[in-house]
Coordinates of C-alpha atoms in Angstrom, one line a residue:
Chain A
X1 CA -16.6 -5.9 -9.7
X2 CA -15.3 -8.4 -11.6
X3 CA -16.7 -6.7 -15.5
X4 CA -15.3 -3.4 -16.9
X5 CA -18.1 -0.6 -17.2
X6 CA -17.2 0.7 -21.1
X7 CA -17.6 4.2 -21.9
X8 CA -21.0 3.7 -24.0
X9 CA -22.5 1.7 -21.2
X10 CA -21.3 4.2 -18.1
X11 CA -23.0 6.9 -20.8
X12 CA -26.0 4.6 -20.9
X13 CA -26.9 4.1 -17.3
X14 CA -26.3 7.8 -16.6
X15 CA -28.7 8.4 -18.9
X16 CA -31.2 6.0 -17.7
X17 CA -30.3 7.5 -14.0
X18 CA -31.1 11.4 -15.6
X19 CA -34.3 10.0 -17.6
X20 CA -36.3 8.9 -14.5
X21 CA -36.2 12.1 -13.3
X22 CA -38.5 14.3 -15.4
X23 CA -37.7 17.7 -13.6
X24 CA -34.2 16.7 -13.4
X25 CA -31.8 15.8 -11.2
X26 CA -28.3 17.0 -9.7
X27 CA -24.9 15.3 -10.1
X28 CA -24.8 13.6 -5.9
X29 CA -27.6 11.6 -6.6
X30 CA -26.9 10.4 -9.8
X31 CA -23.9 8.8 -8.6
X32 CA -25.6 7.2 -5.7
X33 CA -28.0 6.1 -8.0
X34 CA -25.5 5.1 -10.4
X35 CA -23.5 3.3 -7.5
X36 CA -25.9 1.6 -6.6
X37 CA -25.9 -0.2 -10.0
X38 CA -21.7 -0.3 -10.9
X39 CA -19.3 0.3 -8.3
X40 CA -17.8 4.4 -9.2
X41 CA -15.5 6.4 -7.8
X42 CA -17.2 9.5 -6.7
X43 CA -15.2 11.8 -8.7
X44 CA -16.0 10.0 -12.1
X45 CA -19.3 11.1 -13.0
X46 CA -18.2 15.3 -13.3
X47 CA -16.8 14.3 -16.7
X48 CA -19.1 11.7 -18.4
X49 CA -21.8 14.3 -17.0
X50 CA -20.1 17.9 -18.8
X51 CA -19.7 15.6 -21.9
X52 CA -23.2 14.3 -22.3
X53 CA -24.1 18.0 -21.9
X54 CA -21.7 19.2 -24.4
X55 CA -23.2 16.1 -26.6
X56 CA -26.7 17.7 -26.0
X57 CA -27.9 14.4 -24.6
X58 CA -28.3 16.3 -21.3
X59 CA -29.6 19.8 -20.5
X60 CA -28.6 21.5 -17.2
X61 CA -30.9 24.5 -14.8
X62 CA -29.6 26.1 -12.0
X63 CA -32.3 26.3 -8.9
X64 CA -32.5 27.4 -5.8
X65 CA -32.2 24.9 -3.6
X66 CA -31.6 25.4 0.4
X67 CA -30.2 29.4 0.0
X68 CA -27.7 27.8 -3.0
X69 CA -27.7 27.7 -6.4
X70 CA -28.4 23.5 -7.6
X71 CA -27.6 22.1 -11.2
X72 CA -30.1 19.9 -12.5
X73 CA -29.6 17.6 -15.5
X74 CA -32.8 16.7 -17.7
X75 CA -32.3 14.5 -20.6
X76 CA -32.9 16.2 -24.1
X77 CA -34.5 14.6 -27.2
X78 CA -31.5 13.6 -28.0
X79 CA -30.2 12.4 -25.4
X80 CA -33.6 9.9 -25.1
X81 CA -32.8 8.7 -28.6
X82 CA -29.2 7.8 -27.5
X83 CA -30.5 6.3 -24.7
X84 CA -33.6 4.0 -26.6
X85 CA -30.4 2.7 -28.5
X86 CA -28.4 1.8 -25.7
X87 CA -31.3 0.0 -24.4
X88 CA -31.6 -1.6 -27.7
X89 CA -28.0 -2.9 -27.8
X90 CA -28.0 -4.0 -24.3
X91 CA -31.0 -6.3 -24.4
X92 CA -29.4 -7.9 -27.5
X93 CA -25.9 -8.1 -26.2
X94 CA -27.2 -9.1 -22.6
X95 CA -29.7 -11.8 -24.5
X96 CA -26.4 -13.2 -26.1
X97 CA -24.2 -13.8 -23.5
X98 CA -27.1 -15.2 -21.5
X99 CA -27.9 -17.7 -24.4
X100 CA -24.3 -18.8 -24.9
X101 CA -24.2 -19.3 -20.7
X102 CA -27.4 -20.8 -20.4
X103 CA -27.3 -22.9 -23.9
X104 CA -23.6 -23.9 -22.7
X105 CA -25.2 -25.7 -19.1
X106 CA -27.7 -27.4 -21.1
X107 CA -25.4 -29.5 -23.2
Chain B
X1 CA -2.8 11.2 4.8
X2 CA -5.8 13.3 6.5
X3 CA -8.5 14.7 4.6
X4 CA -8.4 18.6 4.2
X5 CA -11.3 20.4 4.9
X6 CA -14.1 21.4 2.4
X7 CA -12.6 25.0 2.2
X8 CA -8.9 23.2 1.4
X9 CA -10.1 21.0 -1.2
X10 CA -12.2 23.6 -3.5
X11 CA -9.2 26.2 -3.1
X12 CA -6.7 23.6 -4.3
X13 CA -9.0 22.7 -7.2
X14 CA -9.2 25.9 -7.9
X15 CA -5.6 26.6 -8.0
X16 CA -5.1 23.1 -9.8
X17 CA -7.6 24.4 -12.5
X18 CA -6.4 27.8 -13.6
X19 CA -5.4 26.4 -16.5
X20 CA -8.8 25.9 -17.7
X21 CA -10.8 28.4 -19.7
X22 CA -13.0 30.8 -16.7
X23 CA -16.0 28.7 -17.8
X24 CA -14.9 25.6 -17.7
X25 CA -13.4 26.0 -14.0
X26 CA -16.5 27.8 -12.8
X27 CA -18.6 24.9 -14.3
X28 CA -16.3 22.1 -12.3
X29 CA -15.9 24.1 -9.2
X30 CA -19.5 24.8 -8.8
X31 CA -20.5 21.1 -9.5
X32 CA -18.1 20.0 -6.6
X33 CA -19.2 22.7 -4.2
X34 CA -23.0 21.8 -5.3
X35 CA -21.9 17.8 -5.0
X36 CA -20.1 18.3 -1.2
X37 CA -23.7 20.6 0.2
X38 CA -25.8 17.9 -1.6
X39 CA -23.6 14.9 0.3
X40 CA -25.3 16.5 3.7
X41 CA -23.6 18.2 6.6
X42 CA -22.6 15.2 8.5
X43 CA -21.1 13.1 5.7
X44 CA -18.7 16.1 4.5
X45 CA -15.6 14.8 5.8
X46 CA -16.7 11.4 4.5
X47 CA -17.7 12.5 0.9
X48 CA -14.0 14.7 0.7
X49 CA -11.9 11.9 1.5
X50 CA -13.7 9.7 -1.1
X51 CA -13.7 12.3 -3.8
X52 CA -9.9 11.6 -3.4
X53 CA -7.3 14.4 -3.5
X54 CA -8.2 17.6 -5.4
X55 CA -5.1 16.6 -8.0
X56 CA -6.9 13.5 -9.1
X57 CA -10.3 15.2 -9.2
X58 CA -8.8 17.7 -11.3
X59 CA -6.8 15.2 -13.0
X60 CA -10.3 13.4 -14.2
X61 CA -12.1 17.1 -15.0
X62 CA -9.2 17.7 -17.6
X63 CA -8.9 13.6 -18.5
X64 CA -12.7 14.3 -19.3
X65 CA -11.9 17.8 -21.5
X66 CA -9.7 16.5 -23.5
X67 CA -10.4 13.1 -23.8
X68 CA -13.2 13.9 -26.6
X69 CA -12.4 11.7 -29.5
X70 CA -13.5 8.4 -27.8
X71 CA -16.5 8.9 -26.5
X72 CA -18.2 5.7 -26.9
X73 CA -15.4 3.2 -26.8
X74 CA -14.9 0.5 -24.4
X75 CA -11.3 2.1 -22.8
X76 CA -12.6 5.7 -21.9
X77 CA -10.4 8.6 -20.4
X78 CA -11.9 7.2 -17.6
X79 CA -9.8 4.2 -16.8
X80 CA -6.6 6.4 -16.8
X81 CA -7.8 9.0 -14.5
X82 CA -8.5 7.1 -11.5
X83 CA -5.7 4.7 -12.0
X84 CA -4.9 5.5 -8.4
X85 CA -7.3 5.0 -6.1
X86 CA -8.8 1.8 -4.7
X87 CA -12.4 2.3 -5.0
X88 CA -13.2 3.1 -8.1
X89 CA -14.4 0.2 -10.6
X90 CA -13.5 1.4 -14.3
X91 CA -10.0 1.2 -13.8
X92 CA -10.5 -2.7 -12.0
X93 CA -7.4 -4.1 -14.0
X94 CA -5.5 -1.6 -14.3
X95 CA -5.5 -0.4 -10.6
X96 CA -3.6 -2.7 -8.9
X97 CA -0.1 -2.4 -10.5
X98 CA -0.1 1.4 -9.7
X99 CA -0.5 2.3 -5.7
X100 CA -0.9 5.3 -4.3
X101 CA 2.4 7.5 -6.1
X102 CA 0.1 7.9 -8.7
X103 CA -2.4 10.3 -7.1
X104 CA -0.1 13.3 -6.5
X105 CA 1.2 13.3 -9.8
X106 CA -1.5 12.5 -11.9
X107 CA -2.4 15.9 -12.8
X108 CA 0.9 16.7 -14.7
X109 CA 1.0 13.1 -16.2
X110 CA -1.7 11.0 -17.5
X111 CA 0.0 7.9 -17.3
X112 CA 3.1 8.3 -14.3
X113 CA 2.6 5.3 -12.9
X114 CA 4.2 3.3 -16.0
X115 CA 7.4 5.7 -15.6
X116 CA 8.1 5.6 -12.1
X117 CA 8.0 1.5 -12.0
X118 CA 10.1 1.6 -14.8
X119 CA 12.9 3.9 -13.7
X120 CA 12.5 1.9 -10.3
X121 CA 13.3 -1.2 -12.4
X122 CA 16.4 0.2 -13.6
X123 CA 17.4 1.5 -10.0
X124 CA 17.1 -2.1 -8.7
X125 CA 19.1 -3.9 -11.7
X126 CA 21.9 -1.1 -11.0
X127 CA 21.2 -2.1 -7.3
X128 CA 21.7 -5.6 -7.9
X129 CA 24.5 -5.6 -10.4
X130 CA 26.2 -3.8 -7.6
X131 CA 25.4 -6.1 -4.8
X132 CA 26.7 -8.9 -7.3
X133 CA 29.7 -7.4 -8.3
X134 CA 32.1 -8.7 -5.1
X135 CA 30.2 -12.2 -5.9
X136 CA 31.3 -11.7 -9.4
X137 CA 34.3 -10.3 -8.7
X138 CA 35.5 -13.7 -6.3
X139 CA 34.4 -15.8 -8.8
X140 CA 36.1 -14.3 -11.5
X141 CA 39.2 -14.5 -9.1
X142 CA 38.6 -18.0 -8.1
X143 CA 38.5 -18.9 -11.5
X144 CA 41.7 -17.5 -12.4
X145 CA 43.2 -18.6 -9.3
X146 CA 42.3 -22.5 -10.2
X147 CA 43.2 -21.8 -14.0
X148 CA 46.9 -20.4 -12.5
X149 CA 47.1 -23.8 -10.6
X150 CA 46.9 -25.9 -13.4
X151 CA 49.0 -23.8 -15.6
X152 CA 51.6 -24.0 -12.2
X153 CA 50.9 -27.7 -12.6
X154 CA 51.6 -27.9 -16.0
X155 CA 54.9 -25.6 -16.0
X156 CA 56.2 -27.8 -13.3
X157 CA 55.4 -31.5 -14.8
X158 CA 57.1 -29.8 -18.1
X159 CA 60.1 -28.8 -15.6
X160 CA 60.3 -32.2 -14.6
X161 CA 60.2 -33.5 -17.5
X162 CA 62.8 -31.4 -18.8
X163 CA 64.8 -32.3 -15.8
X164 CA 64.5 -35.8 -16.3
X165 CA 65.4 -35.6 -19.8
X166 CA 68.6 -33.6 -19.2
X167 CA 69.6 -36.3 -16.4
X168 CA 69.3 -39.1 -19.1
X169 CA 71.0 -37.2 -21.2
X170 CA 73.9 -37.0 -19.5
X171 CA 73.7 -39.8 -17.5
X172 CA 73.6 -41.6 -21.4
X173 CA 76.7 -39.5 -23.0
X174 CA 78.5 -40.1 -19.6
X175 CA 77.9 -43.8 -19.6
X176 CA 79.2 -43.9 -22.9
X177 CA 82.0 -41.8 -22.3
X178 CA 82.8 -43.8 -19.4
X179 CA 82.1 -47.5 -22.0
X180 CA 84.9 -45.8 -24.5
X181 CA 87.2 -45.3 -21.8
X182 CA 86.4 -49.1 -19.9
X183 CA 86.7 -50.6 -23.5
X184 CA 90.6 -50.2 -23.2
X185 CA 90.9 -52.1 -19.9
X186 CA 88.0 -54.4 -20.0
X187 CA 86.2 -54.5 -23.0
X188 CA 83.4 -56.6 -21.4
X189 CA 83.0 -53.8 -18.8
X190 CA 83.3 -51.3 -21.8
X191 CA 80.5 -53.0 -23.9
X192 CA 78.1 -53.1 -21.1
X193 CA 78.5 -49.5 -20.0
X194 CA 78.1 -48.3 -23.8
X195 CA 75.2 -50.6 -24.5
X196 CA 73.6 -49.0 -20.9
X197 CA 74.6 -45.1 -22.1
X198 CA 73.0 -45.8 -25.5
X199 CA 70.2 -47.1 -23.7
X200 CA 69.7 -44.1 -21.4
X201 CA 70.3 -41.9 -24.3
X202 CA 68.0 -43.5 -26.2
X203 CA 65.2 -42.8 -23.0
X204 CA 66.6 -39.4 -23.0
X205 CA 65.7 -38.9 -26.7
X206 CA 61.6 -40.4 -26.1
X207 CA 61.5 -37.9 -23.2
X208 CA 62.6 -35.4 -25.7
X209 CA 59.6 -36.2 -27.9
X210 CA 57.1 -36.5 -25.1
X211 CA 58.5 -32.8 -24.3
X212 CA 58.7 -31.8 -27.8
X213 CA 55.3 -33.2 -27.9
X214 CA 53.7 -31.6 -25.4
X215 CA 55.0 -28.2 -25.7
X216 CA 54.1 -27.9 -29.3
X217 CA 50.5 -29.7 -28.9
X218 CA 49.4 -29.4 -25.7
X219 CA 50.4 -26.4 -24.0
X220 CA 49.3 -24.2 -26.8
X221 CA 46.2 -26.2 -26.7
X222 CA 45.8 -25.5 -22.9
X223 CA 46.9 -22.0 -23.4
X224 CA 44.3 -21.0 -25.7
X225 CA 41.5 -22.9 -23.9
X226 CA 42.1 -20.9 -20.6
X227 CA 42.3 -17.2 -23.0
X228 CA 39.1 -17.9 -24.5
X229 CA 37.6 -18.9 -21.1
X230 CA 38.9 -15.6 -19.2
X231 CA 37.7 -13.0 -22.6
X232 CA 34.5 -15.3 -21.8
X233 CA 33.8 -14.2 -18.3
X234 CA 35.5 -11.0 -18.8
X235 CA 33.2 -10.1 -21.3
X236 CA 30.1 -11.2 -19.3
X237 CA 30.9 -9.3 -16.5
X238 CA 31.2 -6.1 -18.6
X239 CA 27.8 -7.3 -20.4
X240 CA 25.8 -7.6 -16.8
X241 CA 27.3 -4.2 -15.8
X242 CA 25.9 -2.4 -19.2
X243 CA 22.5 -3.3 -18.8

């Protein structure tokens, strides 16, 4: 991939990942899902994940899943707040740079 | 390298995480155990070997502890964790001047990749400067060997010219020795042989001033051209072998 994923918008997707999930979700398929959107080395998500939780933007359950304990990940209040905002300052930032590449063939 | 087995890989994380606080190492190990069962049976051995070695997983887990200040900035901990690998996408420019050294060490050192190449760096200038040093050497020699010719050169035109200067000499006083004597017999004889020793002499004396000339001027000239020259490449050479 040619762009750099920044911090805040790695945070954002994950969130957006977590958020379509309403009874939650573990950390294996959020980074499939999240690969399938940024390329991600499979050991990167473990730490954006533990600090989202610390940050109360996500909320973890164990379950029994298959005879073993699973972690699931539910976005909190907060963590929906954080995410509306993201979304807010992607759509503005996106609609920029489109504007300036599409505005720029036009002339 | 072959990929260690599932049993390996969480008992070297484990080991590779005692430093952490009992919860925090429970919380990691249990995620990666929950993350290997949830990859499926089959793709096990795929899903270990692109985790990466346990020392950069656990490298990222404590990149990720302690990396709190800059949460929402564009250079995460992120991009100096996986600095090793080739898969991985936050770290896209900064991946390819680091190779694989990087991985096994990562754990201790955030950032060993900048140290290694740089102590390699100075291995392969001390390398070099040695590999140059017979060039340098010869051509230090062949330098001095040509700046001794001309100074041989020089010495030996002087010699001559000394020589020939001495001959006139006392070819000159001899003539006119010779005129003094002729001058009782025949005084024609006499005049012409002290008229050609004066002559000589005369020769003899603008030799003298050439010589005078050149070893006062010239050589001194020369002399101090070829000193500052040699302190020139000496010190150069002693320069190159410093750095």
């Amino acid at each position: 991939m040619v762009f750099n994923t920044g911090a805040a918008l790695l945070d954002a997707i994950v969130l957006a990942v977590v958020s379509r999930e309403p009874q939650g979700t573990y950390g294996y398929k959020i980074t499939q899902e999240v690969r399938t959107a940024i390329e991600l080395s499979e050991s990167t998500l473990y730490p954006v994940l533990r600090r989202l939780q610390k940050d109360e933007c996500l909320d973890v359950y164990d379950m029994e899943f298959a005879g073993r304990n699973r972690r699931y990940y539910q976005v909190t209040e907060k963590g929906r707040r954080q995410l509306n905002l993201y979304e807010g300052e992607w759509r503005n930032y996106s609609a920029k740079i489109t504007n300036i590449f599409e505005g720029g063939k036009m002339e | 390298m072959k990929t260690m087995s599932r049993w390996e890989f969480m008992r070297r994380l484990e080991e590779l995480l005692a430093d952490l606080s009992p919860s925090e190492r429970e919380e990691a190990l249990m995620y990666y155990d929950s993350y290997i069962s949830d990859s499926g049976k089959e793709n096990e051995a795929a899903v270990l070997e692109a985790l990466g070695t346990p020392e950069k997983v656990a490298a990222t887990i404590k990149e990720g502890l302690d990396g709190g200040g800059g949460e929402f900035t564009e250079a995460g901990f992120r991009s100096n964790a996986e600095s090793g690998g080739g898969n991985q996408v936050m770290s896209y420019h900064s991946a390819a001047g680091s190779g694989q050294g990087t991985e096994q060490t990562a754990q201790n050192n955030p950032n060993p990749g900048k140290r290694q190449r740089s102590s390699g760096e100075i291995a392969i200038i001390i390398i070099l400067v040695i590999l140059a040093s017979p060039l340098l050497i010869g051509l230090g020699g062949g330098l001095l060997g040509v700046l001794l010719g001309i100074a041989g050169a020089i010495f030996g035109v002087a010699v001559a010219f000394v020589a020939v200067f001495l001959a006139l000499l006392l070819g000159g006083f001899s003539l006119v020795i010779a005129g003094f004597i002729a001058l009782f017999g025949s005084p024609l004889v006499g005049l012409s042989l002290l008229s050609a020793g004066l002559l000589t002499t005369g020769f003899g004396a603008i030799f003298l001033a050439i010589i005078v000339l050149v070893c006062g001027k010239l050589i001194p000239f020369l002399w101090n051209g070829i000193c500052d020259l040699f302190r020139k490449i000496t010190s150069r050479k002693k320069g190159a072998k410093n750095d």
